[in-house]
Amino acid sequence: MKLRIYPENSIILAPLSGYTDLPYRRSARRFGCKYCFTEMIDAGSLAYGNDKTLRYMQRGAEEEWLGVQLVGSNPDFIERAIAVLNQREFNVLDFNLGCPVPKVAKKEAGAQLGKNIKRAVEVFSLIAEKSKFPVTAKIRILSETDPEPTWELASGLAAAGAQAVTIHGRVMKALYSGPVYTDIIREVSERLPVQVIANGGITNWKNCKELKEKCDCDCVMLARGAMGNPWIFKELSECENYQPPTPEELSDELEKHMNELIEYLGAELAMKAGRKIILDYLKSRGFTGSVKTEVSSLKTAADFEDFMKIVRRGPSDRYRVWLLSNPDADRKLKF
Ligand SMILES: Cc1cc2nc3c(=O)[nH]c(=O)nc-3n(C[C@H](O)[C@H](O)[C@H](O)COP(=O)(O)O)c2cc1C
């Protein structure tokens, strides 16, 4: 029997740097997402009490389940960061061993640390020892052809106390594109005594089902498929019975999400941080280039209100026609 911390068939929203703040998670939760994470928090910044980092830890009163994610490699920073986290309440503390960005790799953290199995396990043991929360890890596969290195890392982490391991089925150098090596995830999952969560490439209920089957994992984590598309959580639970949002529902949710971001960050910062959020909602949904160009000029809450009047005119007629011949398009709208 495997140790499980997520109930069967759980769908987990991935930690996403620059995205999974409180307003983002609230939006996902409105459509049924239960398991959410903060974005990754740098252990050094947390150890030094950086203000922005403190905001990353904010938890909404209504959030029944929230995981926090830590990234780093310096044992001193990690110990101090965990002392700060331990003063709060989280359901899980996840350790990031998958982030490939140079800023993180330079510090021998994230995916770079994951490649150094011995050291990754040493650092993780410290986390398991100091954390008052159950600990988990998020890794990438270490080879596209041989399951052994990934197995060695995952089993080392499990032996050090990981209660679950999420595996993104791409190697570090593939970043976020290319195939997801489901056979590697499957081989590790079959042998690991703790739960494995499969991650990579989910954008609709059909490819989610396929990922679960190919990896033989009942729990999955998704990231980019939820950007500007919180309805995906409804889709993954309703499958063939899912009804996409109407243009009006799209506008309502975009407005709600941005208004919460304004409340959370203040209008000026929200307009800067929210540009990518707005563009995500409009992406692949038939909004013209000129609507999207407007986004870069939004500076105030009033600008956003005016912009929403344009969005509420809906997608182009060409998109409606295009949908007739592409009825299975991801992120589609219903008319
Ligand atoms: C913009 C962006 C930010 C990310 N931030 C994090 C992060 O903070 N922590 C983490 O473990 N993974 C992070 N990831 C990786 C995702 O959690 C996920 O593993 C990856 O995108 C593959 O899943 P997907 O194919 O469903 O997008 C990030 C990915 C992207 C594109």
mmCIF file of N, CA, C and O and ligand atoms in Angstrom, residues 14-17 19 39-40 69 96 138 168 170 176 199-202 221-225 227, ligand 1:
data_model
loop_
_atom_site.group_PDB
_atom_site.id
_atom_site.type_symbol
_atom_site.label_atom_id
_atom_site.label_comp_id
_atom_site.label_asym_id
_atom_site.label_seq_id
_atom_site.Cartn_x
_atom_site.Cartn_y
_atom_site.Cartn_z
ATOM 1 N N ALA A 14 -0.579 23.695 -9.799
ATOM 2 C CA ALA A 14 0.877 23.758 -9.574
ATOM 3 C C ALA A 14 1.289 25.098 -8.976
ATOM 4 O O ALA A 14 0.635 26.113 -9.221
ATOM 5 N N PRO A 15 2.391 25.101 -8.247
ATOM 6 C CA PRO A 15 2.970 26.391 -7.860
ATOM 7 C C PRO A 15 3.456 27.088 -9.126
ATOM 8 O O PRO A 15 4.085 26.452 -9.978
ATOM 9 N N LEU A 16 3.165 28.371 -9.263
ATOM 10 C CA LEU A 16 3.563 29.114 -10.468
ATOM 11 C C LEU A 16 4.094 30.476 -10.058
ATOM 12 O O LEU A 16 3.325 31.323 -9.570
ATOM 13 N N SER A 17 5.362 30.663 -10.263
ATOM 14 C CA SER A 17 5.989 31.917 -9.897
ATOM 15 C C SER A 17 5.375 33.068 -10.700
ATOM 16 O O SER A 17 5.256 32.987 -11.924
ATOM 17 N N TYR A 19 2.307 33.989 -10.508
ATOM 18 C CA TYR A 19 0.886 33.711 -10.780
ATOM 19 C C TYR A 19 0.078 33.316 -9.540
ATOM 20 O O TYR A 19 -0.921 33.951 -9.244
ATOM 21 N N GLU A 39 3.254 30.391 -4.836
ATOM 22 C CA GLU A 39 4.368 30.273 -5.772
ATOM 23 C C GLU A 39 5.623 29.912 -4.972
ATOM 24 O O GLU A 39 5.617 29.950 -3.730
ATOM 25 N N MET A 40 6.699 29.539 -5.658
ATOM 26 C CA MET A 40 7.909 29.154 -4.913
ATOM 27 C C MET A 40 8.439 30.357 -4.124
ATOM 28 O O MET A 40 8.413 31.483 -4.596
ATOM 29 N N GLN A 69 5.485 26.407 -1.117
ATOM 30 C CA GLN A 69 6.653 25.802 -1.767
ATOM 31 C C GLN A 69 7.919 26.623 -1.509
ATOM 32 O O GLN A 69 7.906 27.848 -1.604
ATOM 33 N N ASN A 96 11.065 22.636 -4.023
ATOM 34 C CA ASN A 96 11.211 22.757 -5.469
ATOM 35 C C ASN A 96 12.573 22.227 -5.926
ATOM 36 O O ASN A 96 13.608 22.800 -5.612
ATOM 37 N N LYS A 138 8.909 18.371 -5.518
ATOM 38 C CA LYS A 138 8.506 18.455 -6.929
ATOM 39 C C LYS A 138 9.790 18.403 -7.747
ATOM 40 O O LYS A 138 10.668 19.254 -7.589
ATOM 41 N N HIS A 168 7.495 16.234 -12.942
ATOM 42 C CA HIS A 168 7.280 16.887 -14.234
ATOM 43 C C HIS A 168 8.076 16.063 -15.255
ATOM 44 O O HIS A 168 9.304 15.939 -15.126
ATOM 45 N N ARG A 170 9.574 16.231 -17.931
ATOM 46 C CA ARG A 170 10.543 16.807 -18.889
ATOM 47 C C ARG A 170 11.853 17.052 -18.156
ATOM 48 O O ARG A 170 11.846 17.402 -16.972
ATOM 49 N N TYR A 176 9.997 23.950 -20.738
ATOM 50 C CA TYR A 176 8.560 23.655 -20.630
ATOM 51 C C TYR A 176 7.979 23.105 -21.926
ATOM 52 O O TYR A 176 6.771 23.074 -22.099
ATOM 53 N N ASN A 199 2.842 15.320 -13.737
ATOM 54 C CA ASN A 199 2.725 16.713 -14.192
ATOM 55 C C ASN A 199 3.323 16.889 -15.584
ATOM 56 O O ASN A 199 4.379 16.345 -15.882
ATOM 57 N N GLY A 200 2.594 17.682 -16.384
ATOM 58 C CA GLY A 200 3.116 18.065 -17.693
ATOM 59 C C GLY A 200 2.089 17.944 -18.795
ATOM 60 O O GLY A 200 1.611 16.847 -19.079
ATOM 61 N N GLY A 201 1.733 19.100 -19.390
ATOM 62 C CA GLY A 201 0.974 19.093 -20.632
ATOM 63 C C GLY A 201 -0.536 18.989 -20.548
ATOM 64 O O GLY A 201 -1.180 18.813 -21.581
ATOM 65 N N ILE A 202 -1.120 19.122 -19.367
ATOM 66 C CA ILE A 202 -2.593 19.011 -19.302
ATOM 67 C C ILE A 202 -3.242 20.314 -19.780
ATOM 68 O O ILE A 202 -2.969 21.383 -19.237
ATOM 69 N N MET A 221 -1.058 17.182 -11.532
ATOM 70 C CA MET A 221 -0.874 18.608 -11.256
ATOM 71 C C MET A 221 -0.832 19.332 -12.591
ATOM 72 O O MET A 221 -0.246 18.817 -13.545
ATOM 73 N N LEU A 222 -1.469 20.500 -12.655
ATOM 74 C CA LEU A 222 -1.409 21.238 -13.920
ATOM 75 C C LEU A 222 -1.043 22.689 -13.669
ATOM 76 O O LEU A 222 -1.322 23.229 -12.589
ATOM 77 N N ALA A 223 -0.414 23.287 -14.660
ATOM 78 C CA ALA A 223 0.077 24.657 -14.497
ATOM 79 C C ALA A 223 -0.449 25.546 -15.624
ATOM 80 O O ALA A 223 -1.445 26.251 -15.467
ATOM 81 N N ARG A 224 0.184 25.486 -16.813
ATOM 82 C CA ARG A 224 -0.163 26.448 -17.864
ATOM 83 C C ARG A 224 -1.583 26.275 -18.389
ATOM 84 O O ARG A 224 -2.194 27.233 -18.850
ATOM 85 N N GLY A 225 -2.108 25.062 -18.304
ATOM 86 C CA GLY A 225 -3.483 24.816 -18.770
ATOM 87 C C GLY A 225 -4.515 25.588 -17.968
ATOM 88 O O GLY A 225 -5.664 25.740 -18.406
ATOM 89 N N MET A 227 -3.862 28.749 -16.865
ATOM 90 C CA MET A 227 -3.632 30.195 -16.993
ATOM 91 C C MET A 227 -4.734 30.825 -17.834
ATOM 92 O O MET A 227 -4.931 30.456 -18.996
HETATM 93 C C1 LIG B 1 5.615 30.937 -15.585
HETATM 94 C C2 LIG B 1 5.900 29.660 -14.846
HETATM 95 C C3 LIG B 1 6.207 29.715 -13.497
HETATM 96 C C4 LIG B 1 6.479 28.529 -12.781
HETATM 97 N N1 LIG B 1 6.733 28.608 -11.447
HETATM 98 C C5 LIG B 1 6.948 27.450 -10.736
HETATM 99 C C6 LIG B 1 7.150 27.492 -9.321
HETATM 100 O O1 LIG B 1 7.117 28.545 -8.671
HETATM 101 N N2 LIG B 1 7.367 26.281 -8.699
HETATM 102 C C7 LIG B 1 7.390 25.087 -9.379
HETATM 103 O O2 LIG B 1 7.567 24.037 -8.793
HETATM 104 N N3 LIG B 1 7.173 25.050 -10.707
HETATM 105 C C8 LIG B 1 6.936 26.199 -11.390
HETATM 106 N N4 LIG B 1 6.672 26.114 -12.729
HETATM 107 C C9 LIG B 1 6.537 24.796 -13.373
HETATM 108 C C10 LIG B 1 5.079 24.321 -13.308
HETATM 109 O O3 LIG B 1 4.642 24.169 -11.984
HETATM 110 C C11 LIG B 1 4.899 22.986 -14.056
HETATM 111 O O4 LIG B 1 5.717 22.006 -13.463
HETATM 112 C C12 LIG B 1 5.242 23.084 -15.540
HETATM 113 O O5 LIG B 1 4.725 24.259 -16.119
HETATM 114 C C13 LIG B 1 4.708 21.854 -16.306
HETATM 115 O O6 LIG B 1 3.315 21.745 -16.147
HETATM 116 P P1 LIG B 1 2.289 22.193 -17.323
HETATM 117 O O7 LIG B 1 2.731 21.476 -18.565
HETATM 118 O O8 LIG B 1 0.950 21.787 -16.800
HETATM 119 O O9 LIG B 1 2.433 23.684 -17.495
HETATM 120 C C14 LIG B 1 6.443 27.282 -13.454
HETATM 121 C C15 LIG B 1 6.121 27.244 -14.815
HETATM 122 C C16 LIG B 1 5.862 28.400 -15.519
HETATM 123 C C17 LIG B 1 5.515 28.311 -16.998
#
